[in-house]
Short mmCIF file of C-alpha atoms in Angstrom, two decimals:
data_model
loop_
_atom_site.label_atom_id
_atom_site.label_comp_id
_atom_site.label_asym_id
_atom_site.label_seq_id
_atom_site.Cartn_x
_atom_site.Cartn_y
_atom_site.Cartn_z
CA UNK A 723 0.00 0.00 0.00
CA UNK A 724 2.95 2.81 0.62
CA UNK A 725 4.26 1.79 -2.27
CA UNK A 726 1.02 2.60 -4.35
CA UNK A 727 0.66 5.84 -2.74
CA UNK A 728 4.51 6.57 -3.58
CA UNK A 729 3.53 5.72 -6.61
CA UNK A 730 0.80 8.04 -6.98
CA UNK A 731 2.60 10.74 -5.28
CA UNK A 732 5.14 10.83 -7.42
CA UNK A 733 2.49 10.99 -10.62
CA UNK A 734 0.75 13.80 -8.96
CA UNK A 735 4.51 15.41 -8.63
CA UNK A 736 5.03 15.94 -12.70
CA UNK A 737 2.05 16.18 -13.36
CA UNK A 738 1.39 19.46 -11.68
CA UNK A 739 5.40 20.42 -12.67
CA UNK A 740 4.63 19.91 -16.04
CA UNK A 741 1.62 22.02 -15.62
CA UNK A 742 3.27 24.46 -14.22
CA UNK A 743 6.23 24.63 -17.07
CA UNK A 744 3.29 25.08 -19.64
CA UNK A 745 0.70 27.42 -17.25
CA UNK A 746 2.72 30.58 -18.92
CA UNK A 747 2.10 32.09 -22.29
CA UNK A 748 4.48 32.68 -24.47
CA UNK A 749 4.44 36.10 -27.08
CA UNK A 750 7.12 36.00 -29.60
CA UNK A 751 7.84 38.68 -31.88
CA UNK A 752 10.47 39.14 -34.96
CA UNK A 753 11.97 42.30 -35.91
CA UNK A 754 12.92 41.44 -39.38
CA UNK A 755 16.76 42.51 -39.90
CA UNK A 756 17.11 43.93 -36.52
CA UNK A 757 20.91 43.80 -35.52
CA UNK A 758 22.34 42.18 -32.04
CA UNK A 759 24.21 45.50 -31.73
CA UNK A 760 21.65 48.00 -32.98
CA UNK A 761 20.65 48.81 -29.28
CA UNK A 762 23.92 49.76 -28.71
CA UNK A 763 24.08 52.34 -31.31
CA UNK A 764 20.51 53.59 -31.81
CA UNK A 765 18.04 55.02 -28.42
CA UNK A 766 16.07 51.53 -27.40
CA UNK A 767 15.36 52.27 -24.01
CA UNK A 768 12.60 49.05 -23.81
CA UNK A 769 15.63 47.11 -25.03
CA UNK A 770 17.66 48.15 -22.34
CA UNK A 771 14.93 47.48 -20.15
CA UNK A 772 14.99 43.76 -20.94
CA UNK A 773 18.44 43.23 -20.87
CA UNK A 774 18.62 44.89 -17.52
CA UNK A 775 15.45 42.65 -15.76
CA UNK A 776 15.63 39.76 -18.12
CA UNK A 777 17.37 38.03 -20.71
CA UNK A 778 20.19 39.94 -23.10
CA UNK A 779 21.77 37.98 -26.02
CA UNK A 780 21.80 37.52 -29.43
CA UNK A 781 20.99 34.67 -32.26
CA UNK A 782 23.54 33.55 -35.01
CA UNK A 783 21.35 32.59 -37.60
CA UNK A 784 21.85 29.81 -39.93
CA UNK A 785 23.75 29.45 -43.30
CA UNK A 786 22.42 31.52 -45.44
CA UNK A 787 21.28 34.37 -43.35
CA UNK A 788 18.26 35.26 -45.16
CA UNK A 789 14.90 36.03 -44.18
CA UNK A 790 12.45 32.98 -45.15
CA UNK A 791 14.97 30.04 -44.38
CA UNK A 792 15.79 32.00 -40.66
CA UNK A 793 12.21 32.31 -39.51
CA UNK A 794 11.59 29.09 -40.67
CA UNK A 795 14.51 27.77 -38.50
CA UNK A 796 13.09 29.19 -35.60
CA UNK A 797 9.78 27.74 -36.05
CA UNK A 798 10.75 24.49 -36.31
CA UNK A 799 14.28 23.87 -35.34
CA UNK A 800 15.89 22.73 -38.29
CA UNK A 801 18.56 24.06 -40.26
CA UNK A 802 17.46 24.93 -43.77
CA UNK A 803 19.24 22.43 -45.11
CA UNK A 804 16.91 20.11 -43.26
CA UNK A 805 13.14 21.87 -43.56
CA UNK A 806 13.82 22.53 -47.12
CA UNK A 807 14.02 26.17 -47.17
CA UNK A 808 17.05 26.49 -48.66
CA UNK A 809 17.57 30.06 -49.47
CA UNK A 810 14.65 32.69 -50.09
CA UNK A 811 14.52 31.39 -54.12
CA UNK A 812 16.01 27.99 -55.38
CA UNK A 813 15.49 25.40 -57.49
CA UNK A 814 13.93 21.92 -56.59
CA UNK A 815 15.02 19.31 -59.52
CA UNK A 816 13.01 16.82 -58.46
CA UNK A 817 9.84 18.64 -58.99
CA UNK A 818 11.27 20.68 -61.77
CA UNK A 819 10.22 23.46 -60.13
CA UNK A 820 11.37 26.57 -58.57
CA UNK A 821 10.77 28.26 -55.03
CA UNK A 822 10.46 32.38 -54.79
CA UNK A 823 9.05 34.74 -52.75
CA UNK A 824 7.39 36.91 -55.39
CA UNK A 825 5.68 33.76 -56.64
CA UNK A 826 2.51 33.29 -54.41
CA UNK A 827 1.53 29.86 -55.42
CA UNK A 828 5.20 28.57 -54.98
CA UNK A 829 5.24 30.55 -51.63
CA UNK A 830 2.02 28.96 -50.22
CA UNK A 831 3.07 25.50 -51.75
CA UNK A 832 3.13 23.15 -48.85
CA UNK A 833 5.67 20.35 -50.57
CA UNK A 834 8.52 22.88 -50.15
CA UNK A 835 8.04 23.03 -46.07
CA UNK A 836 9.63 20.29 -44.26
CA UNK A 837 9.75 19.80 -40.59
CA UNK A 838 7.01 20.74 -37.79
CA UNK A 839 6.49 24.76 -36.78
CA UNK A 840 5.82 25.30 -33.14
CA UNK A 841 2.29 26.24 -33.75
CA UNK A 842 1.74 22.66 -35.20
CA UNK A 843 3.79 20.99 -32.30
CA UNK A 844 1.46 23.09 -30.00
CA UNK A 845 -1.77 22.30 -31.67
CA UNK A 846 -1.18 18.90 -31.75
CA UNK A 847 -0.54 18.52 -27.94
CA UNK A 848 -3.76 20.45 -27.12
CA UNK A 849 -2.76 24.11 -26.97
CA UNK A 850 -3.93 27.00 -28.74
CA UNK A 851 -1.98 29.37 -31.10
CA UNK A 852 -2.34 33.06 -32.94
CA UNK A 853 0.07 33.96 -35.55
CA UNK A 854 0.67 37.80 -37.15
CA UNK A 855 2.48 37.31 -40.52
CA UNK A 856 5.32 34.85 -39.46
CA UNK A 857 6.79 33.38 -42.27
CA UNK A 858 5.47 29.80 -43.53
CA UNK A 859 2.43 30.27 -41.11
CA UNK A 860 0.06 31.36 -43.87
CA UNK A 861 0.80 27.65 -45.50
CA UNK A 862 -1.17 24.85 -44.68
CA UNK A 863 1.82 22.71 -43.80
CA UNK A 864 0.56 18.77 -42.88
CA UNK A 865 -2.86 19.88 -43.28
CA UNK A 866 -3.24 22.46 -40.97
CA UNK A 867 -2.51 26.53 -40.20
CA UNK A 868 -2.26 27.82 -37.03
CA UNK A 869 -5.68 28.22 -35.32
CA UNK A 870 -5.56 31.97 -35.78
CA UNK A 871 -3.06 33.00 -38.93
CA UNK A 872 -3.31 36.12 -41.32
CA UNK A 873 -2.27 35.82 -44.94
CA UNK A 874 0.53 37.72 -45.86
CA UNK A 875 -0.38 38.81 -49.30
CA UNK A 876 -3.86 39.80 -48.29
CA UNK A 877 -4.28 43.62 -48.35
CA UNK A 878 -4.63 45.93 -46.73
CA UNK A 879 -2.55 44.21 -43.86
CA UNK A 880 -2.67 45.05 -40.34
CA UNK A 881 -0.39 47.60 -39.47
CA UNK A 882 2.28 47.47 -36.47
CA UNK A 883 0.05 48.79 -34.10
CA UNK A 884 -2.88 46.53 -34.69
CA UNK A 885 -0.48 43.50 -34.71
CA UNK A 886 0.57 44.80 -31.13
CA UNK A 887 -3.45 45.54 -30.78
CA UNK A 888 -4.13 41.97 -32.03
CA UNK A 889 -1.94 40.28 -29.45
CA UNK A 890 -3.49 41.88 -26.80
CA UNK A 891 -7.05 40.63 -28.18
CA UNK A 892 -6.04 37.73 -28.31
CA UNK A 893 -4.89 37.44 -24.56
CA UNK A 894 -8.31 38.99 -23.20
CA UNK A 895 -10.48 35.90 -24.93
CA UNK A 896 -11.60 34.02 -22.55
CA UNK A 897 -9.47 31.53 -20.78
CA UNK A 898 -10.55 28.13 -22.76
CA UNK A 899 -10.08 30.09 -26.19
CA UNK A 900 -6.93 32.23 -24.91
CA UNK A 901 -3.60 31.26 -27.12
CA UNK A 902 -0.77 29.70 -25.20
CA UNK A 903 1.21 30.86 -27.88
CA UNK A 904 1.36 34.18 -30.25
CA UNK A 905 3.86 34.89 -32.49
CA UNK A 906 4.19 38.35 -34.35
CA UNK A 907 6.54 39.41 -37.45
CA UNK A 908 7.52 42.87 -38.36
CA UNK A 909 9.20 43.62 -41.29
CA UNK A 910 11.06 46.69 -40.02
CA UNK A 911 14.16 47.52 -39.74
CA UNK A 912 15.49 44.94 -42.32
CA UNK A 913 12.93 47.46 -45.10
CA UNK A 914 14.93 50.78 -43.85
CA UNK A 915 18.17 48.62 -43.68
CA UNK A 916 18.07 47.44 -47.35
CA UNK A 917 17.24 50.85 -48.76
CA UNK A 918 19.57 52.68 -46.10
CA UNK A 919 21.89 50.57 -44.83
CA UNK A 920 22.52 49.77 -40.78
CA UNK A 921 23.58 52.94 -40.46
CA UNK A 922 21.19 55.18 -42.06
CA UNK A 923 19.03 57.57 -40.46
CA UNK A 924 15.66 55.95 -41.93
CA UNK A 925 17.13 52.83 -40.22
CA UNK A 926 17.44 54.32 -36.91
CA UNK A 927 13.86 55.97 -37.00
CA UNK A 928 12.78 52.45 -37.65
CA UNK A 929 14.49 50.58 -34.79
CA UNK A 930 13.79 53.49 -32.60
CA UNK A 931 9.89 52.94 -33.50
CA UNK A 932 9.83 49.59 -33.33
CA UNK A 933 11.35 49.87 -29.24
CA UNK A 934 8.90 52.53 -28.64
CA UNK A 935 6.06 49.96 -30.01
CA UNK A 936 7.16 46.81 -27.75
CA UNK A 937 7.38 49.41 -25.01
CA UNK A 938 3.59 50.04 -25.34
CA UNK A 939 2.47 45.93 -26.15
CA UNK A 940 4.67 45.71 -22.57
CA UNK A 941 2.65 48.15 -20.81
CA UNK A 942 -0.57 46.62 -21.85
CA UNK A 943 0.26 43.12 -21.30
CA UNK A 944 1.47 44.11 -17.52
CA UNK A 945 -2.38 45.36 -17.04
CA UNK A 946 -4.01 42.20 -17.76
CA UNK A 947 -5.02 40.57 -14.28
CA UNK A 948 -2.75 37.22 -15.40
CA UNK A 949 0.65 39.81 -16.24
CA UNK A 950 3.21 37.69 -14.01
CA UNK A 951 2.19 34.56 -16.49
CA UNK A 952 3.35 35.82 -19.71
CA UNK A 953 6.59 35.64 -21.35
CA UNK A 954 7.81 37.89 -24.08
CA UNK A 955 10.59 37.59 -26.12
CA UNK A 956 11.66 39.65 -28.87
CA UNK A 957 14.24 38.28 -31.41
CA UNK A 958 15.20 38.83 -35.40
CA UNK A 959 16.55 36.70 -38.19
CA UNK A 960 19.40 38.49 -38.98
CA UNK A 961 20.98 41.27 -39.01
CA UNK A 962 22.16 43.46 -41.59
CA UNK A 963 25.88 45.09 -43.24
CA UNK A 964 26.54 47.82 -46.12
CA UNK A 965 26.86 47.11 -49.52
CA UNK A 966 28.35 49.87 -51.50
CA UNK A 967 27.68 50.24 -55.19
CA UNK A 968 30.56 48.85 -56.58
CA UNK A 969 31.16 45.86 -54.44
CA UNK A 970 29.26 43.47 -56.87
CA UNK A 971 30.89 40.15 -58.52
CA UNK A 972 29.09 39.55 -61.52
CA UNK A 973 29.43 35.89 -62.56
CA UNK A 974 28.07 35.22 -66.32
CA UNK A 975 31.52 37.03 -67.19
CA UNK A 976 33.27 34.10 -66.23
CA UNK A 977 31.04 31.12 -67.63
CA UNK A 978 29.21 30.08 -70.51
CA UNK A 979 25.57 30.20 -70.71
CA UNK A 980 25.36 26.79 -71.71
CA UNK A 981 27.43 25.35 -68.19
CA UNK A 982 24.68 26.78 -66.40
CA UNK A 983 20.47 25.45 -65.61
CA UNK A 984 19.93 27.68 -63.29
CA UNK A 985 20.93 29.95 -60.84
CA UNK A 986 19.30 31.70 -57.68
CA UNK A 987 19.79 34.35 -54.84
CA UNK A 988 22.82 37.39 -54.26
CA UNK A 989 24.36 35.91 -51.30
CA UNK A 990 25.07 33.27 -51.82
CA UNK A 991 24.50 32.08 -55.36
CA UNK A 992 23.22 28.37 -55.45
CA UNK A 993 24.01 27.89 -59.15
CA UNK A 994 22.43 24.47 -61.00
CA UNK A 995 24.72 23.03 -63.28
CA UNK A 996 23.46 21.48 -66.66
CA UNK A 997 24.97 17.84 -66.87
CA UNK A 998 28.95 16.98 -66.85
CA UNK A 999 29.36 21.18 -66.44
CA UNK A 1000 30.08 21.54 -62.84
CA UNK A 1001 33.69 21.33 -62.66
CA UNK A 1002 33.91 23.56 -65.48
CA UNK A 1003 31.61 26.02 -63.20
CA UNK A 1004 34.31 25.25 -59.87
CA UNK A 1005 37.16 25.74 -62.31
CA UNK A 1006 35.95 29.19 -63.53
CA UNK A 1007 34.99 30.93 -60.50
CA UNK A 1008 37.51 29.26 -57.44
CA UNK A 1009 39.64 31.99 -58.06
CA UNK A 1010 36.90 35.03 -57.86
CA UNK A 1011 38.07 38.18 -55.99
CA UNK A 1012 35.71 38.57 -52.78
CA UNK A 1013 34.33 35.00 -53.42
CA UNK A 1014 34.27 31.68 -51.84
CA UNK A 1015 32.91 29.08 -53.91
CA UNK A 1016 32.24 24.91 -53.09
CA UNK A 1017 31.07 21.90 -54.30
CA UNK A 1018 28.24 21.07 -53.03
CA UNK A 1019 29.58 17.72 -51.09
CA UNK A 1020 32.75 20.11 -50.48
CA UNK A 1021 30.49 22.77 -48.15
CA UNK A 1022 32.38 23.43 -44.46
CA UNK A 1023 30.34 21.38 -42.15
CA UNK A 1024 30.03 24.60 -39.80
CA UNK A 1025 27.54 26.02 -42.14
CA UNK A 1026 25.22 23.02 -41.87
CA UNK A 1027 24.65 23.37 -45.57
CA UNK A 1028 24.79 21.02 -49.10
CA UNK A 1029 23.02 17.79 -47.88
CA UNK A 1030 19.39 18.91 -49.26
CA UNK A 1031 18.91 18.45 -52.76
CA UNK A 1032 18.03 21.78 -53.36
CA UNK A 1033 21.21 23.14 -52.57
CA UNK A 1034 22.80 23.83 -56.12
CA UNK A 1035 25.60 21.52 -57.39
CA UNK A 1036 28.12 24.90 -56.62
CA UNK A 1037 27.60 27.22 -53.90
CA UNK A 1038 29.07 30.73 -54.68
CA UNK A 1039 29.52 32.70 -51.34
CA UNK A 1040 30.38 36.21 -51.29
CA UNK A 1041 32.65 37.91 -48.79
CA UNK A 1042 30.72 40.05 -45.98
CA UNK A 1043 29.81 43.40 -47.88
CA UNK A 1044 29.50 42.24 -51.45
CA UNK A 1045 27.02 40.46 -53.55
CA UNK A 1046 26.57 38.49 -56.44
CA UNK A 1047 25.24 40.48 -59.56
CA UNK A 1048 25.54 40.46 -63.30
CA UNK A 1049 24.01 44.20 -62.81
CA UNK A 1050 24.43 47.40 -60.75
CA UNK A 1051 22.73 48.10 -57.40
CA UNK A 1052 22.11 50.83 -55.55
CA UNK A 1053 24.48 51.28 -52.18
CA UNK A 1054 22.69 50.09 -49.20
CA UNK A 1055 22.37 47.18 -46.82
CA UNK A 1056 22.10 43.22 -47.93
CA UNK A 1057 22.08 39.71 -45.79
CA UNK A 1058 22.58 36.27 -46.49
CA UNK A 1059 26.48 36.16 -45.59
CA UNK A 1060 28.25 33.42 -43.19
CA UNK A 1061 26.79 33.51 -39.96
CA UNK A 1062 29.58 33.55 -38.17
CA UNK A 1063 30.27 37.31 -39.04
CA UNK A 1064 28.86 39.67 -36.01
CA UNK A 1065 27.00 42.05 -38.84
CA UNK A 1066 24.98 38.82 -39.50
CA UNK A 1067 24.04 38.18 -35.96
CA UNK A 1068 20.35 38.75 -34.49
CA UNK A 1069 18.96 40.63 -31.44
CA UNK A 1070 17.48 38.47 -28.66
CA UNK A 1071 15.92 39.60 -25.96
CA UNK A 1072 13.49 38.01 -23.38
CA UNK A 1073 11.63 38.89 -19.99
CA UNK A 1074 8.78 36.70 -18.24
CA UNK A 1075 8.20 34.11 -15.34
CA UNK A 1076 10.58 31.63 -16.73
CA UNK A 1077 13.71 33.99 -17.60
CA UNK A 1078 16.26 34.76 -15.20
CA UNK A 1079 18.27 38.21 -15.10
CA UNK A 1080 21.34 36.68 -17.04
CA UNK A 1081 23.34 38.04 -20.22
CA UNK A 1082 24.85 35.46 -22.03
CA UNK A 1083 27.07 34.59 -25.62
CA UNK A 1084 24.91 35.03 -28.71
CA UNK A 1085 23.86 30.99 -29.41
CA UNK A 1086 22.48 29.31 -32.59
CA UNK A 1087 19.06 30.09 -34.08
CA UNK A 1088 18.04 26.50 -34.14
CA UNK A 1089 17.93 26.51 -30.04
CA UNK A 1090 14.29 28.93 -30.20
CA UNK A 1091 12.28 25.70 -31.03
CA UNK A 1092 13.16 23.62 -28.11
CA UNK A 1093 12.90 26.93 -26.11
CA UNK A 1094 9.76 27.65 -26.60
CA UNK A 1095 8.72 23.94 -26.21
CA UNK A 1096 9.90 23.83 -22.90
CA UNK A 1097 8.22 27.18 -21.99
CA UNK A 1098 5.02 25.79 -23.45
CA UNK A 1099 5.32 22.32 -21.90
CA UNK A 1100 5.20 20.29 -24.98
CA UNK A 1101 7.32 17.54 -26.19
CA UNK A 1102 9.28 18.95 -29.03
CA UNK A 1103 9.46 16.92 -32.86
CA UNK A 1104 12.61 15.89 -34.58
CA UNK A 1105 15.16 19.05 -34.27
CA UNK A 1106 18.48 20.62 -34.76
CA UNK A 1107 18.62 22.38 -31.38
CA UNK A 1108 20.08 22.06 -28.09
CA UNK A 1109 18.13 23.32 -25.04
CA UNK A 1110 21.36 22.22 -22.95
CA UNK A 1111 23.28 25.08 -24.51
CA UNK A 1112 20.85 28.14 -23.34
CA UNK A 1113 19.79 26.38 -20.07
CA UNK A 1114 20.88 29.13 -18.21
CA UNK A 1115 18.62 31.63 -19.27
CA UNK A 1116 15.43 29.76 -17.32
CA UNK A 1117 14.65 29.68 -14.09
#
């Protein structure tokens, strides 16, 4: 008999801890192209805030840093070499078919998502989500959206404010209906950054603004009567460096026409080689000023990059303030460089029930997933993360 009720004691135990690990919510938010180091140059005074009372780091995003594969990698875990999302356009040879964001059917095309996002992994194990423009979460990926999702190319869309606006909304639904989980994307500063660079002033204004409008979401989510049960965190993809006009490497100059299938993106340059051509391809471009180029099977393994079949059969790789063009460009700011350059890296901040006061070294993307898992109180699917290596940060 004591050992039954030892037994059942000890049931009783996790499962009220595990309640309690998934009692908080969770709001995430993404300031597209924000830089780790932006808060340190521009007036974020809510930034400050968090890294003073909560969490202060930063996220190295995965190879390449660009916008779609990076969110993607925090909603699900994976590299983009292993959810598919290889680059922001590419070509898939084995449905002959190619991937860009300016295509709207391709975009909303389930067969190029792999993996599980973490409003799926929540749904499934009974919670409720609410998602403002993330990308992928307008894509009915294994059958399903999140329960509340907006579509992206659906105008007029809400602005900032009414995303902020919609996140409160959805926290003052009554508790069976309430989200466990909202996610919000904002495509500011990475807009100003691209047309001014990190360092413009348009770019400031926007990462100014974009502080001042967390500030306010803060102050309204500390009024609702369940305040010291919500966590926020604010992160970004990537982050951003300068481009000046004439740092372009144009490549047609150096190959024939008839070497190549197909080539996609500025940095880097997955380039599809027509049959018995790619060496010819390697041979032409190794020695490119400003310009690292592999094999695919030849990729470093720190990039985490060349095993999907997507991945073209070179990978051209500019060095951090170029790009790949067979055309002129304006001056101003551009992404998609090795991660392990600092202008690449991502802002993370976080403040909530579960965080302690702790600054610590910027870690990988791919660790968000089983994060906010482990905040929610959810077993997390298949991923590339490590909990282990941000343990520190919770309570």
């Amino acid at each position: 008999m004591k050992r039954k009720i030892y037994t059942l004691l000890i049931i009783c135990f996790f499962s009220l801890n595990m309640m309690a690990v998934g009692k908080h919510y969770t709001v995430v938010i993404s300031l597209d192209g924000f830089r780790w180091d932006y808060p340190s140059w521009y007036n974020t005074p809510f930034f400050d805030y968090m890294a003073s009372h909560g969490v202060e780091s930063g996220l190295i995003p995965s190879f390449p840093s660009k916008t779609f594969p990076n969110h993607y990698t925090l909603a699900t875990g994976l590299y983009p070499d292993h959810h598919g999302l290889i680059a922001n356009d590419f070509f898939d040879a084995q449905l002959d078919e190619s991937f860009s964001l300016s295509s709207l059917k391709q975009k909303l095309d389930p067969r190029f998502y792999g993996g599980e996002p973490i409003w799926l992994t929540a749904q499934r194990q009974g919670l409720k989500t609410a998602v403002f423009y993330w990308p992928g979460s307008d894509v009915k990926i294994n059958g399903q959206y999140p329960d509340t999702y907006y579509a992206y190319d659906k105008e007029p869309r809400l602005s900032f404010s009414e995303r902020m606006e919609g996140i409160i909304s959805q926290l003052k639904k009554p508790e069976k209906e309430r989200p466990q989980l909202i996610m919000a994307y904002l495509s500011e500063p990475d807009h100003s950054g691209h047309n001014y660079g990190p360092h413009g002033k348009q770019t400031k204004k926007a990462v100014e603004s974009v502080d001042q409008l967390i500030s306010i979401l803060y102050q309204k989510l500390q009024k609702l009567p369940f305040a010291d049960e919500i966590n926020l965190i604010v992160l970004s993809d990537h982050g951003m460096t300068w481009i000046a006009k004439d740092h372009t490497i144009g490549l047609m100059k150096y190959l024939k026409s008839t070497w190549v299938k197909n080539a996609c993106g500025n940095s880097p340059t997955n380039i599809y080689a027509e049959k018995g051509c790619t060496d010819s391809i390697y041979e032409a471009l190794r020695n490119v000023d400003h310009l690292r180029v592999w094999k695919k099977q030849d990729i470093p393994a720190y990039l985490h990059y060349g095993e999907n079949a997507r991945v073209g059969d070179i990978v051209a790789s500019p060095d951090l303030g170029f790009v790949v063009i067979d055309d002129t460009i304006k001056a101003g700011g551009n992404h998609g460089f090795d991660p392990t350059m600092q202008d690449m890296h991502a802002l993370f901040r976080a403040i909530g029930p579960d965080f302690k006061h702790i600054s610590i070294p910027h870690f990988k993307n791919v660790d968000v997933y089983p994060l906010l898992c482990k905040l929610l109180g959810i077993q997390p699917s298949p991923n590339d993360g490590e909990l282990n290596e941000i343990k520190a940060i919770l309570k």
